[in-house]
Structure formats: structure tokens, C-alpha cells
């Protein structure tokens, strides 16, 4: 955020609820940990499991689905 930018003043006066900031921080830190671990997966397919209820694409996802199906 360059103080010389015409958008800087507007940015400084934006109101963002604390819950939104917390969520973005949590998301960023999660991605940072995954990057440090060198985690590689098809995150699009994994996210579709959670968001749209698609079939699991990983072994852990299948185990989780089996666990929750038995509850």
C-alpha cells in the first residue's frame, strides 16, 4: 500500500469486521503451513468435497466419509 497512491486514503478508512480479518489470517497461515510442508494435492477436488459434497478423492477423505457415515 503505497501512501502516494490515490487509493491509499480510501483504504485507510475502510471498516472491516474483526471476524473477517481473523478468517483471512487463518486462511493465510494455513496456506503457509501447507507450503512449508511441501504438501501437494488437488486442492480444487478436495475443496469440492467440503463445498459441494463430491465423492472423496484421497484416502483420508474416504476414511473421514466412512467415519461420519457411521454416526
mmCIF file of N, CA and C in Angstrom:
data_model
loop_
_atom_site.group_PDB
_atom_site.id
_atom_site.type_symbol
_atom_site.label_atom_id
_atom_site.label_comp_id
_atom_site.label_asym_id
_atom_site.label_seq_id
_atom_site.Cartn_x
_atom_site.Cartn_y
_atom_site.Cartn_z
ATOM 1 N N UNK A 1 0.841 -1.178 0.000
ATOM 2 C CA UNK A 1 0.000 0.000 0.000
ATOM 3 C C UNK A 1 0.884 1.239 0.000
ATOM 4 N N UNK A 2 1.024 1.799 -1.151
ATOM 5 C CA UNK A 2 1.864 2.976 -1.360
ATOM 6 C C UNK A 2 1.122 4.232 -0.901
ATOM 7 N N UNK A 3 1.668 4.990 0.054
ATOM 8 C CA UNK A 3 0.998 6.197 0.539
ATOM 9 C C UNK A 3 0.776 7.241 -0.561
ATOM 10 N N UNK A 4 1.520 7.155 -1.660
ATOM 11 C CA UNK A 4 1.353 8.106 -2.763
ATOM 12 C C UNK A 4 0.194 7.723 -3.678
ATOM 13 N N UNK A 5 -0.319 6.519 -3.510
ATOM 14 C CA UNK A 5 -1.407 6.035 -4.356
ATOM 15 C C UNK A 5 -2.693 6.807 -4.088
ATOM 16 N N UNK A 6 -3.495 7.000 -5.143
ATOM 17 C CA UNK A 6 -4.774 7.695 -4.971
ATOM 18 C C UNK A 6 -5.762 6.844 -4.171
ATOM 19 N N UNK A 7 -5.494 5.562 -4.033
ATOM 20 C CA UNK A 7 -6.384 4.658 -3.302
ATOM 21 C C UNK A 7 -6.004 4.517 -1.824
ATOM 22 N N UNK A 8 -4.841 5.043 -1.459
ATOM 23 C CA UNK A 8 -4.345 4.860 -0.094
ATOM 24 C C UNK A 8 -5.293 5.461 0.946
ATOM 25 N N UNK A 9 -5.764 6.690 0.714
ATOM 26 C CA UNK A 9 -6.641 7.355 1.683
ATOM 27 C C UNK A 9 -7.933 6.565 1.876
ATOM 28 N N UNK A 10 -8.513 6.095 0.784
ATOM 29 C CA UNK A 10 -9.746 5.302 0.884
ATOM 30 C C UNK A 10 -9.490 4.006 1.637
ATOM 31 N N UNK A 11 -8.355 3.389 1.369
ATOM 32 C CA UNK A 11 -8.026 2.127 2.032
ATOM 33 C C UNK A 11 -7.878 2.318 3.545
ATOM 34 N N UNK A 12 -7.302 3.436 3.937
ATOM 35 C CA UNK A 12 -7.072 3.694 5.362
ATOM 36 C C UNK A 12 -8.372 3.898 6.140
ATOM 37 N N UNK A 13 -9.462 4.183 5.455
ATOM 38 C CA UNK A 13 -10.730 4.462 6.128
ATOM 39 C C UNK A 13 -11.767 3.365 5.923
ATOM 40 N N UNK A 14 -11.337 2.222 5.438
ATOM 41 C CA UNK A 14 -12.274 1.113 5.265
ATOM 42 C C UNK A 14 -12.516 0.439 6.611
ATOM 43 N N UNK A 15 -13.742 0.009 6.804
ATOM 44 C CA UNK A 15 -14.090 -0.730 8.014
ATOM 45 C C UNK A 15 -14.208 -2.208 7.669
ATOM 46 N N UNK A 16 -13.462 -3.020 8.370
ATOM 47 C CA UNK A 16 -13.508 -4.466 8.169
ATOM 48 C C UNK A 16 -13.792 -5.098 9.526
ATOM 49 N N UNK A 17 -14.788 -5.965 9.560
ATOM 50 C CA UNK A 17 -15.142 -6.593 10.832
ATOM 51 C C UNK A 17 -14.019 -7.531 11.282
ATOM 52 N N UNK A 18 -13.782 -7.608 12.577
ATOM 53 C CA UNK A 18 -12.697 -8.447 13.099
ATOM 54 C C UNK A 18 -12.805 -9.910 12.670
ATOM 55 N N UNK A 19 -14.033 -10.421 12.546
ATOM 56 C CA UNK A 19 -14.201 -11.823 12.152
ATOM 57 C C UNK A 19 -13.650 -12.071 10.750
ATOM 58 N N UNK A 20 -13.813 -11.103 9.872
ATOM 59 C CA UNK A 20 -13.290 -11.243 8.510
ATOM 60 C C UNK A 20 -11.760 -11.273 8.530
ATOM 61 N N UNK A 21 -11.173 -10.379 9.296
ATOM 62 C CA UNK A 21 -9.713 -10.336 9.396
ATOM 63 C C UNK A 21 -9.192 -11.640 9.988
ATOM 64 N N UNK A 22 -9.860 -12.138 11.022
ATOM 65 C CA UNK A 22 -9.448 -13.402 11.634
ATOM 66 C C UNK A 22 -9.507 -14.536 10.612
ATOM 67 N N UNK A 23 -10.588 -14.582 9.828
ATOM 68 C CA UNK A 23 -10.732 -15.626 8.809
ATOM 69 C C UNK A 23 -9.645 -15.556 7.761
ATOM 70 N N UNK A 24 -9.326 -14.356 7.290
ATOM 71 C CA UNK A 24 -8.271 -14.195 6.283
ATOM 72 C C UNK A 24 -6.914 -14.590 6.861
ATOM 73 N N UNK A 25 -6.683 -14.227 8.129
ATOM 74 C CA UNK A 25 -5.408 -14.575 8.762
ATOM 75 C C UNK A 25 -5.279 -16.089 8.905
ATOM 76 N N UNK A 26 -6.359 -16.729 9.325
ATOM 77 C CA UNK A 26 -6.355 -18.183 9.463
ATOM 78 C C UNK A 26 -6.101 -18.853 8.117
ATOM 79 N N UNK A 27 -6.748 -18.351 7.079
ATOM 80 C CA UNK A 27 -6.556 -18.896 5.735
ATOM 81 C C UNK A 27 -5.104 -18.743 5.289
ATOM 82 N N UNK A 28 -4.538 -17.567 5.486
ATOM 83 C CA UNK A 28 -3.160 -17.310 5.089
ATOM 84 C C UNK A 28 -2.186 -18.215 5.841
ATOM 85 N N UNK A 29 -2.372 -18.344 7.144
ATOM 86 C CA UNK A 29 -1.471 -19.175 7.936
ATOM 87 C C UNK A 29 -1.592 -20.652 7.571
ATOM 88 N N UNK A 30 -2.801 -21.105 7.262
ATOM 89 C CA UNK A 30 -2.989 -22.490 6.830
ATOM 90 C C UNK A 30 -2.244 -22.743 5.529
ATOM 91 N N UNK A 31 -2.380 -21.831 4.580
ATOM 92 C CA UNK A 31 -1.676 -21.984 3.306
ATOM 93 C C UNK A 31 -0.164 -21.917 3.499
ATOM 94 N N UNK A 32 0.298 -21.086 4.429
ATOM 95 C CA UNK A 32 1.728 -21.002 4.705
ATOM 96 C C UNK A 32 2.260 -22.318 5.257
ATOM 97 N N UNK A 33 1.515 -22.935 6.163
ATOM 98 C CA UNK A 33 1.929 -24.230 6.723
ATOM 99 C C UNK A 33 1.965 -25.293 5.629
ATOM 100 N N UNK A 34 0.935 -25.336 4.793
ATOM 101 C CA UNK A 34 0.916 -26.308 3.698
ATOM 102 C C UNK A 34 2.101 -26.095 2.765
ATOM 103 N N UNK A 35 2.440 -24.843 2.507
ATOM 104 C CA UNK A 35 3.597 -24.550 1.668
ATOM 105 C C UNK A 35 4.895 -25.002 2.314
ATOM 106 N N UNK A 36 5.050 -24.762 3.609
ATOM 107 C CA UNK A 36 6.261 -25.182 4.314
ATOM 108 C C UNK A 36 6.394 -26.698 4.353
ATOM 109 N N UNK A 37 5.267 -27.386 4.439
ATOM 110 C CA UNK A 37 5.289 -28.850 4.459
ATOM 111 C C UNK A 37 5.524 -29.441 3.076
ATOM 112 N N UNK A 38 5.404 -28.607 2.053
ATOM 113 C CA UNK A 38 5.548 -29.111 0.690
ATOM 114 C C UNK A 38 4.369 -29.980 0.287
ATOM 115 N N UNK A 39 3.210 -29.704 0.886
ATOM 116 C CA UNK A 39 2.021 -30.515 0.613
ATOM 117 C C UNK A 39 1.585 -30.337 -0.834
ATOM 118 N N UNK A 40 1.365 -31.456 -1.494
ATOM 119 C CA UNK A 40 0.907 -31.427 -2.881
ATOM 120 C C UNK A 40 -0.344 -32.279 -2.995
ATOM 121 N N UNK A 41 -1.386 -31.685 -3.517
ATOM 122 C CA UNK A 41 -2.640 -32.403 -3.716
ATOM 123 C C UNK A 41 -3.497 -31.593 -4.674
ATOM 124 N N UNK A 42 -4.563 -32.183 -5.121
ATOM 125 C CA UNK A 42 -5.513 -31.459 -5.955
ATOM 126 C C UNK A 42 -6.487 -30.755 -5.012
ATOM 127 N N UNK A 43 -6.104 -29.568 -4.566
ATOM 128 C CA UNK A 43 -6.880 -28.842 -3.563
ATOM 129 C C UNK A 43 -8.252 -28.461 -4.099
ATOM 130 N N UNK A 44 -8.372 -28.288 -5.402
ATOM 131 C CA UNK A 44 -9.676 -28.000 -6.002
ATOM 132 C C UNK A 44 -10.636 -29.157 -5.744
ATOM 133 N N UNK A 45 -10.179 -30.380 -5.991
ATOM 134 C CA UNK A 45 -11.034 -31.556 -5.782
ATOM 135 C C UNK A 45 -11.343 -31.755 -4.300
ATOM 136 N N UNK A 46 -10.355 -31.527 -3.459
ATOM 137 C CA UNK A 46 -10.571 -31.682 -2.019
ATOM 138 C C UNK A 46 -11.577 -30.646 -1.522
ATOM 139 N N UNK A 47 -11.458 -29.410 -1.983
ATOM 140 C CA UNK A 47 -12.409 -28.368 -1.582
ATOM 141 C C UNK A 47 -13.816 -28.701 -2.053
ATOM 142 N N UNK A 48 -13.948 -29.313 -3.219
ATOM 143 C CA UNK A 48 -15.274 -29.689 -3.725
ATOM 144 C C UNK A 48 -15.934 -30.721 -2.814
ATOM 145 N N UNK A 49 -15.136 -31.546 -2.142
ATOM 146 C CA UNK A 49 -15.708 -32.499 -1.183
ATOM 147 C C UNK A 49 -16.466 -31.742 -0.096
ATOM 148 N N UNK A 50 -15.864 -30.689 0.417
ATOM 149 C CA UNK A 50 -16.454 -29.932 1.517
ATOM 150 C C UNK A 50 -17.588 -29.043 1.039
ATOM 151 N N UNK A 51 -17.371 -28.355 -0.074
ATOM 152 C CA UNK A 51 -18.331 -27.343 -0.519
ATOM 153 C C UNK A 51 -19.551 -27.956 -1.192
ATOM 154 N N UNK A 52 -19.316 -28.943 -2.068
ATOM 155 C CA UNK A 52 -20.405 -29.491 -2.876
ATOM 156 C C UNK A 52 -20.773 -30.927 -2.527
ATOM 157 N N UNK A 53 -20.065 -31.514 -1.580
ATOM 158 C CA UNK A 53 -20.368 -32.886 -1.191
ATOM 159 C C UNK A 53 -19.929 -33.918 -2.215
ATOM 160 N N UNK A 54 -18.913 -33.578 -3.026
ATOM 161 C CA UNK A 54 -18.395 -34.533 -4.011
ATOM 162 C C UNK A 54 -17.789 -35.747 -3.313
ATOM 163 N N UNK A 55 -17.628 -36.809 -4.068
ATOM 164 C CA UNK A 55 -17.007 -38.024 -3.537
ATOM 165 C C UNK A 55 -15.564 -37.735 -3.122
ATOM 166 N N UNK A 56 -15.072 -38.362 -2.056
ATOM 167 C CA UNK A 56 -13.691 -38.157 -1.613
ATOM 168 C C UNK A 56 -12.687 -38.579 -2.686
ATOM 169 N N UNK A 57 -11.588 -37.829 -2.776
ATOM 170 C CA UNK A 57 -10.556 -38.120 -3.770
ATOM 171 C C UNK A 57 -9.252 -38.605 -3.135
ATOM 172 N N UNK A 58 -9.192 -38.619 -1.803
ATOM 173 C CA UNK A 58 -7.994 -39.087 -1.115
ATOM 174 C C UNK A 58 -8.377 -40.193 -0.136
ATOM 175 N N UNK A 59 -7.388 -40.930 0.287
ATOM 176 C CA UNK A 59 -7.634 -41.995 1.260
ATOM 177 C C UNK A 59 -8.170 -41.411 2.569
ATOM 178 N N UNK A 60 -7.586 -40.319 3.014
ATOM 179 C CA UNK A 60 -8.062 -39.685 4.247
ATOM 180 C C UNK A 60 -9.504 -39.210 4.086
ATOM 181 N N UNK A 61 -9.834 -38.673 2.926
ATOM 182 C CA UNK A 61 -11.206 -38.245 2.670
ATOM 183 C C UNK A 61 -12.183 -39.405 2.717
ATOM 184 N N UNK A 62 -11.770 -40.545 2.178
ATOM 185 C CA UNK A 62 -12.632 -41.732 2.215
ATOM 186 C C UNK A 62 -12.822 -42.223 3.649
ATOM 187 N N UNK A 63 -11.757 -42.204 4.436
ATOM 188 C CA UNK A 63 -11.868 -42.615 5.837
ATOM 189 C C UNK A 63 -12.773 -41.661 6.613
ATOM 190 N N UNK A 64 -12.640 -40.378 6.340
ATOM 191 C CA UNK A 64 -13.489 -39.392 7.015
ATOM 192 C C UNK A 64 -14.960 -39.600 6.645
ATOM 193 N N UNK A 65 -15.235 -39.837 5.368
ATOM 194 C CA UNK A 65 -16.614 -40.064 4.921
ATOM 195 C C UNK A 65 -17.193 -41.313 5.571
ATOM 196 N N UNK A 66 -16.379 -42.356 5.680
ATOM 197 C CA UNK A 66 -16.825 -43.598 6.319
ATOM 198 C C UNK A 66 -17.120 -43.358 7.801
ATOM 199 N N UNK A 67 -16.254 -42.588 8.453
ATOM 200 C CA UNK A 67 -16.442 -42.280 9.868
ATOM 201 C C UNK A 67 -17.761 -41.548 10.096
ATOM 202 N N UNK A 68 -18.001 -40.498 9.315
ATOM 203 C CA UNK A 68 -19.217 -39.703 9.509
ATOM 204 C C UNK A 68 -20.465 -40.427 9.032
ATOM 205 N N UNK A 69 -20.336 -41.352 8.115
ATOM 206 C CA UNK A 69 -21.494 -42.129 7.664
ATOM 207 C C UNK A 69 -21.982 -43.057 8.773
ATOM 208 N N UNK A 70 -21.072 -43.486 9.642
ATOM 209 C CA UNK A 70 -21.420 -44.390 10.730
ATOM 210 C C UNK A 70 -21.951 -43.695 11.965
ATOM 211 N N UNK A 71 -22.057 -42.395 11.963
ATOM 212 C CA UNK A 71 -22.511 -41.639 13.140
ATOM 213 C C UNK A 71 -23.979 -41.408 13.107
#
